[in-house]
Each structure stands twice: as structure tokens, then as C-alpha cells.
């Protein structure tokens, strides 16, 4: 499974909606990682997964939710085991440019690669 997940770290929520509340059901969090000295803005559906200042969470980035590493379809299949079973909250999709993109940065992962969220 380690080849499916190419980034994973524990984050601590520092602020909620730093620029004011923009949407009723979405909270923008500011968080810092514990291991990689990273900062992130992340929009979370607070109606189904409320977060508070001081909360800790593990965030993972993966290229697929399929445990065998094959590309997923983007659709939920009831009864099928997937990487999503190991987490409480899963966001699936593409990164978009500007403020809609959650921003993360790591100097190097275990294989010596650098990652950054870049505008698409």
C-alpha cells in the first residue's frame, strides 16, 4: 500500500476560516504538519466532518483509492474494499488553481522526491 500513498503526515488545525466564513457548509482550515514543516489551507465539508482549532488529523495523498494500485473510476462501489476504508473523511478529485486548491509543500519524501501543489 505504500506505493499507493505518496504523501502522508499528521496536521494540527491552527485556524478556522481565516478570511471569514464564505460558505455555510464548508470550513477553510489552516493547518501545520508535525513532521514535514508544512502549511496548508484545506476546505472541509463541516456539516459532515466538523473540525476545531487544535484538532489533529492525518492527511494522505494517493493516486488511486484501489488497494491494488489500479486507477479508480471516481465512483463509490459499495462493498468493495479501498483505501477510503482506512480514513474517516475522503476527498476525491482534481486540484484547481487559485484559492480553491489546498496548498501543501514538502521538501522531500522518503524517496527524495519533492512535491508541491501547483496551479493547473
XYZ file of N, CA, C and O in Angstrom:
480
model
N 0.810 -1.189 0.000
C 0.000 0.000 0.000
C 0.857 1.257 0.000
O 0.423 2.305 -0.409
N 2.078 1.155 0.445
C 2.937 2.340 0.494
C 3.160 2.924 -0.897
O 3.442 4.106 -1.022
N 3.037 2.132 -1.959
C 3.210 2.679 -3.301
C 1.969 3.450 -3.755
O 2.066 4.269 -4.655
N 0.821 3.210 -3.130
C -0.392 3.953 -3.462
C -0.336 5.345 -2.839
O -0.639 6.338 -3.472
N 0.067 5.420 -1.578
C 0.152 6.692 -0.870
C 1.524 7.303 -1.128
O 2.535 6.717 -0.797
N 1.541 8.495 -1.730
C 2.838 9.123 -1.979
C 3.122 10.263 -1.014
O 4.209 10.833 -1.034
N 2.166 10.591 -0.144
C 2.412 11.562 0.919
C 1.461 11.281 2.069
O 0.278 11.017 1.850
N 1.972 11.350 3.310
C 1.134 11.203 4.491
C 1.808 11.922 5.652
O 3.014 11.807 5.839
N 1.037 12.709 6.403
C 1.576 13.405 7.559
C 0.426 13.740 8.508
O -0.743 13.711 8.124
N 0.774 14.066 9.738
C -0.185 14.479 10.749
C -0.187 15.997 10.784
O 0.876 16.630 10.829
N -1.381 16.589 10.759
C -1.540 18.038 10.792
C -2.301 18.449 12.039
O -3.109 17.693 12.562
N -2.049 19.684 12.493
C -2.775 20.284 13.613
C -3.487 21.524 13.085
O -2.870 22.363 12.422
N -4.777 21.648 13.368
C -5.560 22.793 12.917
C -5.175 24.020 13.742
O -5.266 24.005 14.962
N -4.728 25.091 13.039
C -4.341 26.339 13.694
C -5.468 27.367 13.690
O -5.673 28.076 14.668
N -6.178 27.473 12.565
C -7.244 28.481 12.417
C -8.384 27.916 11.603
O -8.185 27.043 10.753
N -9.575 28.467 11.830
C -10.758 28.149 11.031
C -11.200 29.415 10.303
O -11.275 30.485 10.915
N -11.503 29.298 9.024
C -11.987 30.414 8.209
C -11.186 31.693 8.456
O -11.729 32.710 8.889
N -9.874 31.687 8.155
C -9.033 32.850 8.453
C -9.463 34.130 7.738
O -9.200 35.223 8.232
N -10.120 34.007 6.597
C -10.576 35.189 5.849
C -12.069 35.415 5.993
O -12.683 36.102 5.174
N -12.677 34.813 7.001
C -14.119 34.928 7.191
C -14.853 33.753 6.571
O -14.340 33.080 5.689
N -16.056 33.514 7.040
C -16.873 32.398 6.559
C -17.393 32.722 5.171
O -18.041 33.742 4.959
N -17.110 31.858 4.196
C -17.523 32.096 2.809
C -18.730 31.230 2.418
O -19.539 31.632 1.613
N -18.818 30.022 2.991
C -19.893 29.089 2.643
C -20.478 28.492 3.918
O -19.758 28.274 4.896
N -21.772 28.211 3.907
C -22.448 27.688 5.094
C -21.935 26.331 5.543
O -21.785 26.081 6.722
N -21.682 25.434 4.610
C -21.351 24.051 4.955
C -19.874 23.715 4.791
O -19.481 22.565 4.897
N -19.042 24.723 4.519
C -17.616 24.492 4.280
C -16.802 25.357 5.231
O -17.087 26.536 5.418
N -15.793 24.757 5.836
C -14.855 25.485 6.681
C -13.474 25.395 6.052
O -13.034 24.311 5.676
N -12.828 26.532 5.896
C -11.439 26.537 5.426
C -10.555 26.484 6.662
O -10.662 27.314 7.551
N -9.699 25.476 6.719
C -8.795 25.349 7.850
C -7.382 25.747 7.441
O -6.998 25.603 6.284
N -6.641 26.285 8.395
C -5.201 26.455 8.269
C -4.597 25.423 9.197
O -4.996 25.323 10.363
N -3.655 24.653 8.686
C -3.053 23.596 9.493
C -1.563 23.510 9.216
O -1.095 23.864 8.135
N -0.832 23.014 10.202
C 0.617 22.788 10.088
C 0.897 21.326 10.342
O 0.294 20.704 11.199
N 1.850 20.792 9.576
C 2.208 19.388 9.748
C 3.170 19.231 10.911
O 3.906 20.155 11.259
N 3.177 18.042 11.481
C 4.065 17.768 12.602
C 5.442 17.298 12.152
O 6.420 17.501 12.848
N 5.530 16.658 11.000
C 6.784 16.028 10.595
C 7.523 16.734 9.457
O 8.738 16.655 9.385
N 6.820 17.404 8.565
C 7.456 17.948 7.358
C 7.507 19.467 7.313
O 7.822 20.030 6.279
N 7.178 20.148 8.406
C 7.218 21.602 8.446
C 6.448 22.201 7.271
O 6.966 23.003 6.502
N 5.191 21.781 7.120
C 4.342 22.229 6.011
C 3.170 23.035 6.536
O 2.719 22.835 7.660
N 2.642 23.915 5.708
C 1.461 24.716 5.989
C 0.427 24.403 4.922
O 0.776 24.202 3.759
N -0.856 24.371 5.304
C -1.883 24.003 4.332
C -3.174 24.758 4.608
O -3.557 24.960 5.758
N -3.833 25.183 3.524
C -5.226 25.599 3.557
C -6.020 24.430 2.997
O -5.629 23.863 1.965
N -7.109 24.078 3.639
C -7.926 22.956 3.175
C -9.380 23.279 3.426
O -9.748 23.694 4.528
N -10.228 23.098 2.420
C -11.665 23.287 2.570
C -12.301 21.946 2.919
O -12.107 20.957 2.204
N -13.057 21.933 4.028
C -13.653 20.704 4.541
C -15.159 20.903 4.677
O -15.611 21.959 5.136
N -15.940 19.899 4.293
C -17.389 19.943 4.477
C -17.672 19.812 5.974
O -17.679 18.720 6.527
N -17.878 20.936 6.633
C -18.018 20.952 8.092
C -19.357 20.414 8.567
O -19.515 20.125 9.749
N -20.307 20.254 7.665
C -21.587 19.661 8.053
C -21.421 18.171 8.363
O -22.021 17.655 9.296
N -20.557 17.497 7.600
C -20.372 16.063 7.840
C -19.079 15.745 8.581
O -18.932 14.669 9.145
N -18.116 16.690 8.595
C -16.860 16.467 9.314
C -16.401 17.763 9.962
O -15.501 18.448 9.458
N -17.020 18.142 11.086
C -16.616 19.387 11.752
C -15.209 19.283 12.327
O -14.819 18.238 12.832
N -14.454 20.366 12.223
C -13.097 20.418 12.761
C -12.986 21.628 13.675
O -13.703 22.611 13.516
N -12.062 21.544 14.643
C -11.876 22.598 15.624
C -10.392 22.921 15.753
O -9.542 22.075 15.464
N -10.101 24.135 16.208
C -8.709 24.527 16.449
C -8.109 23.538 17.450
O -8.724 23.185 18.450
N -6.901 23.067 17.131
C -6.218 22.097 17.984
C -6.433 20.652 17.571
O -5.706 19.768 18.028
N -7.432 20.387 16.717
C -7.648 19.015 16.234
C -6.433 18.536 15.456
O -5.807 19.310 14.729
N -6.126 17.253 15.592
C -5.068 16.619 14.802
C -5.717 15.656 13.816
O -6.689 14.987 14.146
N -5.163 15.621 12.605
C -5.663 14.676 11.609
C -4.511 14.221 10.724
O -3.519 14.920 10.571
N -4.650 13.040 10.187
C -3.675 12.516 9.235
C -4.204 12.768 7.838
O -5.352 12.435 7.542
N -3.394 13.363 6.989
C -3.763 13.568 5.603
C -2.848 12.731 4.736
O -1.633 12.694 4.943
N -3.456 12.050 3.768
C -2.691 11.250 2.816
C -3.078 11.665 1.405
O -4.234 12.000 1.150
N -2.120 11.654 0.514
C -2.375 11.872 -0.909
C -2.030 10.583 -1.634
O -0.970 9.996 -1.399
N -2.935 10.169 -2.496
C -2.752 8.917 -3.222
C -3.208 9.097 -4.660
O -4.068 9.932 -4.947
N -2.657 8.322 -5.545
C -3.042 8.427 -6.953
C -4.272 7.589 -7.269
O -4.868 7.726 -8.332
N -4.690 6.718 -6.359
C -5.871 5.882 -6.547
C -6.400 5.452 -5.185
O -5.656 5.450 -4.205
N -7.665 5.078 -5.139
C -8.236 4.506 -3.917
C -8.216 2.976 -3.952
O -8.471 2.333 -2.945
N -7.896 2.400 -5.101
C -7.839 0.941 -5.227
C -6.599 0.391 -4.542
O -5.487 0.867 -4.767
N -6.786 -0.627 -3.718
C -5.677 -1.195 -2.957
C -4.646 -1.895 -3.833
O -3.495 -2.031 -3.435
N -5.048 -2.316 -5.022
C -4.094 -2.975 -5.918
C -3.307 -1.982 -6.778
O -2.463 -2.367 -7.573
N -3.597 -0.685 -6.615
C -2.849 0.341 -7.333
C -3.406 0.703 -8.698
O -2.905 1.617 -9.347
N -4.440 0.006 -9.150
C -5.023 0.330 -10.451
C -5.814 1.626 -10.356
O -6.307 1.984 -9.281
N -5.933 2.364 -11.462
C -6.695 3.619 -11.427
C -8.146 3.358 -11.019
O -8.741 2.353 -11.413
N -8.695 4.275 -10.212
C -10.100 4.109 -9.838
C -10.977 4.887 -10.802
O -10.514 5.706 -11.582
N -12.283 4.598 -10.760
C -13.228 5.218 -11.688
C -13.716 6.569 -11.194
O -14.298 7.331 -11.951
N -13.514 6.852 -9.896
C -14.047 8.085 -9.325
C -15.435 7.895 -8.746
O -16.024 8.830 -8.225
N -15.964 6.679 -8.833
C -17.289 6.375 -8.294
C -17.165 5.409 -7.125
O -16.336 4.505 -7.139
N -18.031 5.593 -6.121
C -18.053 4.713 -4.962
C -18.739 3.404 -5.325
O -19.811 3.392 -5.928
N -18.111 2.290 -4.982
C -18.681 0.967 -5.227
C -18.933 0.303 -3.873
O -17.983 -0.108 -3.203
N -20.200 0.210 -3.437
C -20.497 -0.401 -2.135
C -19.948 -1.825 -2.046
O -20.029 -2.599 -2.998
N -19.365 -2.148 -0.892
C -18.852 -3.495 -0.654
C -17.429 -3.728 -1.129
O -16.805 -4.706 -0.748
N -16.911 -2.864 -1.953
C -15.534 -3.027 -2.452
C -14.556 -2.391 -1.472
O -14.709 -1.250 -1.074
N -13.533 -3.123 -1.079
C -12.505 -2.607 -0.177
C -11.656 -1.581 -0.920
O -11.313 -1.775 -2.088
N -11.315 -0.494 -0.227
C -10.486 0.533 -0.844
C -9.697 1.265 0.241
O -9.919 1.076 1.440
N -8.795 2.127 -0.185
C -8.016 2.945 0.724
C -8.922 3.821 1.578
O -8.608 4.126 2.722
N -10.073 4.191 1.061
C -11.022 5.033 1.792
C -11.502 4.368 3.086
O -11.882 5.064 4.029
N -11.462 3.049 3.156
C -11.891 2.330 4.368
C -10.995 2.628 5.567
O -11.398 2.428 6.710
N -9.806 3.112 5.330
C -8.845 3.367 6.406
C -8.920 4.798 6.948
O -8.168 5.154 7.843
N -9.808 5.624 6.391
C -9.923 7.027 6.780
C -11.377 7.374 7.072
O -12.296 6.741 6.583
N -11.577 8.438 7.870
C -12.918 8.882 8.221
C -13.520 9.825 7.181
O -14.729 9.923 7.057
N -12.685 10.585 6.497
C -13.155 11.605 5.561
C -12.282 11.523 4.320
O -11.052 11.544 4.428
N -12.905 11.427 3.151
C -12.151 11.269 1.904
C -12.635 12.315 0.909
O -13.834 12.500 0.715
N -11.680 13.023 0.308
C -11.984 13.921 -0.796
C -11.324 13.321 -2.029
O -10.185 12.866 -1.966
N -12.047 13.329 -3.113
C -11.552 12.706 -4.332
C -11.759 13.687 -5.471
O -12.828 14.253 -5.611
N -10.746 13.939 -6.247
C -10.907 14.845 -7.374
C -9.594 15.415 -7.827
O -8.544 14.835 -7.609
N -9.681 16.573 -8.457
C -8.511 17.226 -9.021
C -8.175 18.462 -8.207
O -9.015 19.030 -7.534
N -6.939 18.904 -8.304
C -6.513 20.158 -7.711
C -6.764 21.272 -8.712
O -6.490 21.129 -9.899
N -7.298 22.383 -8.233
C -7.603 23.504 -9.104
C -6.737 24.697 -8.736
O -6.244 24.796 -7.626
N -6.587 25.621 -9.672
C -5.710 26.761 -9.426
C -6.355 27.790 -8.512
O -7.552 27.792 -8.298
N -5.528 28.665 -7.990
C -6.014 29.751 -7.154
C -6.377 29.300 -5.755
O -5.852 28.323 -5.247
N -7.271 30.020 -5.132
C -7.634 29.773 -3.750
C -8.409 28.474 -3.553
O -8.600 28.042 -2.424
N -8.889 27.853 -4.609
C -9.655 26.618 -4.464
C -8.766 25.409 -4.243
O -9.229 24.358 -3.876
N -7.492 25.572 -4.441
C -6.541 24.471 -4.294
C -6.050 24.405 -2.862
O -5.714 25.417 -2.282
N -6.046 23.199 -2.271
C -5.389 23.138 -0.973
C -3.901 23.099 -1.237
O -3.419 22.441 -2.126
N -3.161 23.852 -0.459
C -1.743 24.077 -0.707
C -0.936 23.254 0.282
O -1.166 23.337 1.475
N -0.031 22.489 -0.210
C 0.883 21.748 0.659
C 2.237 21.721 0.003
O 2.368 21.859 -1.201
N 3.225 21.569 0.842
C 4.582 21.607 0.339
C 5.436 20.691 1.202
O 5.347 20.723 2.417
N 6.226 19.890 0.584
C 7.167 19.042 1.320
C 8.508 19.142 0.644
O 8.595 19.096 -0.574
N 9.547 19.312 1.427
C 10.867 19.435 0.808
C 11.290 18.126 0.173
O 11.776 18.097 -0.932
N 11.105 17.008 0.850
C 11.459 15.707 0.278
C 10.661 14.611 0.964
O 10.419 14.680 2.155
N 10.287 13.599 0.214
C 9.665 12.425 0.813
C 10.734 11.352 0.987
O 11.916 11.593 0.777
N 10.345 10.163 1.367
C 11.312 9.092 1.661
C 12.157 8.710 0.446
O 13.285 8.262 0.587
N 11.626 8.904 -0.763
C 12.378 8.558 -1.967
C 13.180 9.742 -2.514
O 13.767 9.654 -3.575
N 13.171 10.879 -1.794
C 13.946 12.027 -2.227
C 13.257 12.886 -3.273
O 13.866 13.741 -3.887
N 11.950 12.672 -3.495
C 11.221 13.477 -4.461
C 10.640 14.707 -3.770
O 10.340 14.660 -2.600
N 10.473 15.790 -4.496
C 9.841 16.989 -3.957
C 8.418 17.095 -4.489
O 8.157 16.767 -5.640
N 7.497 17.547 -3.643
C 6.107 17.706 -4.038
C 5.664 19.121 -3.755
O 6.023 19.709 -2.753
N 4.861 19.675 -4.633
C 4.213 20.956 -4.391
C 2.872 20.933 -5.094
O 2.715 20.295 -6.130
N 1.902 21.623 -4.529
C 0.627 21.790 -5.197
C 0.817 22.958 -6.160
O 1.152 24.058 -5.740
N 0.649 22.718 -7.430
C 0.870 23.747 -8.437
C -0.444 24.084 -9.130
O -1.290 23.212 -9.306
N -0.631 25.336 -9.543
C -1.833 25.664 -10.319
C -1.885 24.806 -11.582
O -0.872 24.562 -12.214
N -3.079 24.357 -11.927
C -3.251 23.506 -13.103
C -3.800 24.323 -14.242
O -4.636 25.152 -14.074
